[in-house]
JSON list of C-alpha atoms in Angstrom, two decimals:
[
{"chain": "A", "resi": 201, "resn": "GLN", "atom": "CA", "xyz": [-16.76, 206.84, -69.88]},
{"chain": "A", "resi": 202, "resn": "VAL", "atom": "CA", "xyz": [-13.50, 205.84, -71.49]},
{"chain": "A", "resi": 203, "resn": "GLN", "atom": "CA", "xyz": [-10.91, 203.75, -69.69]},
{"chain": "A", "resi": 204, "resn": "LEU", "atom": "CA", "xyz": [-7.28, 204.00, -70.77]},
{"chain": "A", "resi": 205, "resn": "VAL", "atom": "CA", "xyz": [-4.65, 201.50, -69.68]},
{"chain": "A", "resi": 206, "resn": "GLU", "atom": "CA", "xyz": [-1.00, 202.24, -70.37]},
{"chain": "A", "resi": 207, "resn": "SER", "atom": "CA", "xyz": [1.88, 199.80, -70.37]},
{"chain": "A", "resi": 208, "resn": "GLY", "atom": "CA", "xyz": [5.49, 199.59, -71.45]},
{"chain": "A", "resi": 209, "resn": "GLY", "atom": "CA", "xyz": [7.21, 202.10, -69.24]},
{"chain": "A", "resi": 210, "resn": "GLY", "atom": "CA", "xyz": [10.33, 201.37, -67.26]},
{"chain": "A", "resi": 211, "resn": "LEU", "atom": "CA", "xyz": [14.04, 202.00, -67.33]},
{"chain": "A", "resi": 212, "resn": "GLY", "atom": "CA", "xyz": [15.75, 202.84, -70.59]},
{"chain": "A", "resi": 213, "resn": "GLN", "atom": "CA", "xyz": [19.35, 203.68, -71.36]},
{"chain": "A", "resi": 214, "resn": "PRO", "atom": "CA", "xyz": [20.46, 206.86, -73.11]},
{"chain": "A", "resi": 215, "resn": "GLY", "atom": "CA", "xyz": [20.33, 206.15, -76.82]},
{"chain": "A", "resi": 216, "resn": "GLY", "atom": "CA", "xyz": [18.06, 203.19, -76.26]},
{"chain": "A", "resi": 217, "resn": "SER", "atom": "CA", "xyz": [14.41, 202.52, -77.04]},
{"chain": "A", "resi": 218, "resn": "LEU", "atom": "CA", "xyz": [11.14, 201.89, -75.26]},
{"chain": "A", "resi": 219, "resn": "ARG", "atom": "CA", "xyz": [7.60, 201.39, -76.55]},
{"chain": "A", "resi": 220, "resn": "LEU", "atom": "CA", "xyz": [4.49, 202.50, -74.72]},
{"chain": "A", "resi": 221, "resn": "SER", "atom": "CA", "xyz": [1.03, 201.11, -75.36]},
{"chain": "A", "resi": 222, "resn": "CYS", "atom": "CA", "xyz": [-2.38, 202.51, -74.46]},
{"chain": "A", "resi": 223, "resn": "THR", "atom": "CA", "xyz": [-5.58, 200.53, -74.88]},
{"chain": "A", "resi": 224, "resn": "ALA", "atom": "CA", "xyz": [-8.95, 202.22, -74.74]},
{"chain": "A", "resi": 225, "resn": "SER", "atom": "CA", "xyz": [-12.17, 200.57, -73.61]},
{"chain": "A", "resi": 226, "resn": "GLY", "atom": "CA", "xyz": [-15.66, 201.59, -72.64]},
{"chain": "A", "resi": 227, "resn": "SER", "atom": "CA", "xyz": [-17.46, 204.30, -74.58]},
{"chain": "A", "resi": 228, "resn": "ILE", "atom": "CA", "xyz": [-14.82, 204.62, -77.28]},
{"chain": "A", "resi": 229, "resn": "PHE", "atom": "CA", "xyz": [-17.26, 205.66, -79.99]},
{"chain": "A", "resi": 230, "resn": "SER", "atom": "CA", "xyz": [-16.49, 209.15, -81.34]},
{"chain": "A", "resi": 231, "resn": "ILE", "atom": "CA", "xyz": [-12.96, 209.39, -79.96]},
{"chain": "A", "resi": 232, "resn": "TYR", "atom": "CA", "xyz": [-11.42, 211.75, -82.52]},
{"chain": "A", "resi": 233, "resn": "ALA", "atom": "CA", "xyz": [-7.84, 211.85, -81.27]},
{"chain": "A", "resi": 234, "resn": "MET", "atom": "CA", "xyz": [-5.51, 210.10, -78.90]},
{"chain": "A", "resi": 235, "resn": "GLY", "atom": "CA", "xyz": [-2.13, 211.10, -77.67]},
{"chain": "A", "resi": 236, "resn": "TRP", "atom": "CA", "xyz": [0.66, 210.97, -75.18]},
{"chain": "A", "resi": 237, "resn": "TYR", "atom": "CA", "xyz": [1.61, 213.64, -72.68]},
{"chain": "A", "resi": 238, "resn": "ARG", "atom": "CA", "xyz": [4.35, 213.63, -70.07]},
{"chain": "A", "resi": 239, "resn": "GLN", "atom": "CA", "xyz": [5.09, 215.29, -66.78]},
{"chain": "A", "resi": 240, "resn": "ALA", "atom": "CA", "xyz": [8.55, 215.51, -65.26]},
{"chain": "A", "resi": 241, "resn": "PRO", "atom": "CA", "xyz": [9.06, 216.29, -61.55]},
{"chain": "A", "resi": 242, "resn": "GLY", "atom": "CA", "xyz": [8.45, 219.95, -60.86]},
{"chain": "A", "resi": 243, "resn": "LYS", "atom": "CA", "xyz": [7.23, 220.64, -64.39]},
{"chain": "A", "resi": 244, "resn": "GLN", "atom": "CA", "xyz": [3.88, 221.04, -66.08]},
{"chain": "A", "resi": 245, "resn": "ARG", "atom": "CA", "xyz": [2.35, 218.28, -68.15]},
{"chain": "A", "resi": 246, "resn": "GLU", "atom": "CA", "xyz": [3.30, 218.69, -71.80]},
{"chain": "A", "resi": 247, "resn": "LEU", "atom": "CA", "xyz": [2.23, 217.28, -75.11]},
{"chain": "A", "resi": 248, "resn": "VAL", "atom": "CA", "xyz": [4.45, 214.59, -76.62]},
{"chain": "A", "resi": 249, "resn": "ALA", "atom": "CA", "xyz": [2.50, 213.36, -79.63]},
{"chain": "A", "resi": 250, "resn": "THR", "atom": "CA", "xyz": [-1.05, 213.02, -80.89]},
{"chain": "A", "resi": 251, "resn": "ILE", "atom": "CA", "xyz": [-2.79, 211.06, -83.63]},
{"chain": "A", "resi": 252, "resn": "THR", "atom": "CA", "xyz": [-6.26, 211.71, -85.02]},
{"chain": "A", "resi": 253, "resn": "SER", "atom": "CA", "xyz": [-8.84, 209.19, -86.13]},
{"chain": "A", "resi": 254, "resn": "GLY", "atom": "CA", "xyz": [-7.82, 210.11, -89.67]},
{"chain": "A", "resi": 255, "resn": "GLY", "atom": "CA", "xyz": [-4.20, 209.27, -88.96]},
{"chain": "A", "resi": 256, "resn": "SER", "atom": "CA", "xyz": [-2.75, 212.78, -88.78]},
{"chain": "A", "resi": 257, "resn": "THR", "atom": "CA", "xyz": [0.07, 213.11, -86.29]},
{"chain": "A", "resi": 258, "resn": "ASN", "atom": "CA", "xyz": [1.60, 215.95, -84.31]},
{"chain": "A", "resi": 259, "resn": "TYR", "atom": "CA", "xyz": [4.80, 215.95, -82.26]},
{"chain": "A", "resi": 260, "resn": "ALA", "atom": "CA", "xyz": [6.51, 218.18, -79.76]},
{"chain": "A", "resi": 261, "resn": "ASP", "atom": "CA", "xyz": [9.68, 219.66, -81.20]},
{"chain": "A", "resi": 262, "resn": "SER", "atom": "CA", "xyz": [11.71, 217.94, -78.50]},
{"chain": "A", "resi": 263, "resn": "VAL", "atom": "CA", "xyz": [10.77, 214.46, -79.73]},
{"chain": "A", "resi": 264, "resn": "LYS", "atom": "CA", "xyz": [10.50, 214.95, -83.51]},
{"chain": "A", "resi": 265, "resn": "GLY", "atom": "CA", "xyz": [12.62, 212.44, -85.35]},
{"chain": "A", "resi": 266, "resn": "ARG", "atom": "CA", "xyz": [12.98, 210.25, -82.25]},
{"chain": "A", "resi": 267, "resn": "PHE", "atom": "CA", "xyz": [9.44, 209.29, -81.23]},
{"chain": "A", "resi": 268, "resn": "THR", "atom": "CA", "xyz": [6.72, 207.80, -83.41]},
{"chain": "A", "resi": 269, "resn": "ILE", "atom": "CA", "xyz": [3.04, 207.57, -82.53]},
{"chain": "A", "resi": 270, "resn": "SER", "atom": "CA", "xyz": [0.90, 204.96, -84.24]},
{"chain": "A", "resi": 271, "resn": "ARG", "atom": "CA", "xyz": [-2.38, 203.17, -83.73]},
{"chain": "A", "resi": 272, "resn": "ASN", "atom": "CA", "xyz": [-4.11, 199.85, -84.24]},
{"chain": "A", "resi": 273, "resn": "SER", "atom": "CA", "xyz": [-7.78, 200.71, -84.61]},
{"chain": "A", "resi": 274, "resn": "ALA", "atom": "CA", "xyz": [-8.86, 197.07, -84.47]},
{"chain": "A", "resi": 275, "resn": "LYS", "atom": "CA", "xyz": [-7.28, 196.79, -81.01]},
{"chain": "A", "resi": 276, "resn": "ASN", "atom": "CA", "xyz": [-8.24, 200.31, -79.88]},
{"chain": "A", "resi": 277, "resn": "THR", "atom": "CA", "xyz": [-4.58, 200.77, -79.05]},
{"chain": "A", "resi": 278, "resn": "VAL", "atom": "CA", "xyz": [-2.15, 203.62, -79.53]},
{"chain": "A", "resi": 279, "resn": "TYR", "atom": "CA", "xyz": [1.60, 203.17, -79.36]},
{"chain": "A", "resi": 280, "resn": "LEU", "atom": "CA", "xyz": [4.52, 205.47, -78.72]},
{"chain": "A", "resi": 281, "resn": "GLN", "atom": "CA", "xyz": [7.83, 204.18, -80.05]},
{"chain": "A", "resi": 282, "resn": "MET", "atom": "CA", "xyz": [10.61, 206.09, -78.33]},
{"chain": "A", "resi": 283, "resn": "ASN", "atom": "CA", "xyz": [14.08, 205.86, -79.85]},
{"chain": "A", "resi": 284, "resn": "SER", "atom": "CA", "xyz": [17.34, 207.67, -79.11]},
{"chain": "A", "resi": 285, "resn": "LEU", "atom": "CA", "xyz": [16.21, 208.21, -75.55]},
{"chain": "A", "resi": 286, "resn": "LYS", "atom": "CA", "xyz": [17.67, 211.09, -73.56]},
{"chain": "A", "resi": 287, "resn": "PRO", "atom": "CA", "xyz": [17.76, 211.62, -69.78]},
{"chain": "A", "resi": 288, "resn": "GLU", "atom": "CA", "xyz": [15.44, 214.59, -70.26]},
{"chain": "A", "resi": 289, "resn": "ASP", "atom": "CA", "xyz": [12.76, 212.17, -71.54]},
{"chain": "A", "resi": 290, "resn": "THR", "atom": "CA", "xyz": [12.40, 210.95, -67.95]},
{"chain": "A", "resi": 291, "resn": "ALA", "atom": "CA", "xyz": [8.81, 211.59, -66.87]},
{"chain": "A", "resi": 292, "resn": "VAL", "atom": "CA", "xyz": [5.45, 210.02, -66.17]},
{"chain": "A", "resi": 293, "resn": "TYR", "atom": "CA", "xyz": [3.79, 209.45, -69.53]},
{"chain": "A", "resi": 294, "resn": "TYR", "atom": "CA", "xyz": [0.01, 209.77, -69.74]},
{"chain": "A", "resi": 295, "resn": "CYS", "atom": "CA", "xyz": [-2.30, 208.53, -72.46]},
{"chain": "A", "resi": 296, "resn": "ASN", "atom": "CA", "xyz": [-5.13, 210.85, -73.49]},
{"chain": "A", "resi": 297, "resn": "ALA", "atom": "CA", "xyz": [-8.29, 210.34, -75.51]},
{"chain": "A", "resi": 298, "resn": "GLN", "atom": "CA", "xyz": [-10.35, 213.22, -76.82]},
{"chain": "A", "resi": 299, "resn": "LYS", "atom": "CA", "xyz": [-14.07, 213.24, -77.52]},
{"chain": "A", "resi": 300, "resn": "THR", "atom": "CA", "xyz": [-16.27, 216.22, -78.25]},
{"chain": "A", "resi": 301, "resn": "VAL", "atom": "CA", "xyz": [-17.70, 215.91, -74.74]},
{"chain": "A", "resi": 302, "resn": "GLY", "atom": "CA", "xyz": [-14.28, 215.99, -73.08]},
{"chain": "A", "resi": 303, "resn": "GLY", "atom": "CA", "xyz": [-10.94, 214.31, -72.53]},
{"chain": "A", "resi": 304, "resn": "TYR", "atom": "CA", "xyz": [-9.91, 211.19, -70.66]},
{"chain": "A", "resi": 305, "resn": "TRP", "atom": "CA", "xyz": [-6.60, 210.26, -69.04]},
{"chain": "A", "resi": 306, "resn": "GLY", "atom": "CA", "xyz": [-4.83, 207.07, -68.19]},
{"chain": "A", "resi": 307, "resn": "GLN", "atom": "CA", "xyz": [-3.14, 206.49, -64.86]},
{"chain": "A", "resi": 308, "resn": "GLY", "atom": "CA", "xyz": [0.33, 207.17, -66.22]},
{"chain": "A", "resi": 309, "resn": "THR", "atom": "CA", "xyz": [3.43, 205.06, -66.67]},
{"chain": "A", "resi": 310, "resn": "GLN", "atom": "CA", "xyz": [6.91, 206.00, -65.47]},
{"chain": "A", "resi": 311, "resn": "VAL", "atom": "CA", "xyz": [9.73, 206.26, -67.99]},
{"chain": "A", "resi": 312, "resn": "THR", "atom": "CA", "xyz": [13.22, 206.70, -66.58]},
{"chain": "A", "resi": 313, "resn": "VAL", "atom": "CA", "xyz": [16.23, 207.20, -68.85]},
{"chain": "A", "resi": 314, "resn": "SER", "atom": "CA", "xyz": [19.49, 206.60, -67.06]},
{"chain": "A", "resi": 315, "resn": "SER", "atom": "CA", "xyz": [22.71, 204.71, -67.43]}
]
């Protein structure tokens, strides 16, 4: 089992910044990718950004140029730096870890962008 704990959500202003963190613990051996997904009210969960164990990244078109995913392998932590926030970024953000045997999810952290 893999446990994922997210932090850093909250209220951000349009044009502002927030940083999310996700720390993995437990059976973290052979995690090959981690990422962030989000789910807004009434919408399906969608990919925001992913990063592989080799450092390759992938972003949703809606966040390219504004969000940056990074990792600290020594701390088993993945970050999502969110800049130039927009109201449409409001959602619950979930951390995900992928292993060959399956995926794991964090409990989610609320991000609200409003003035």
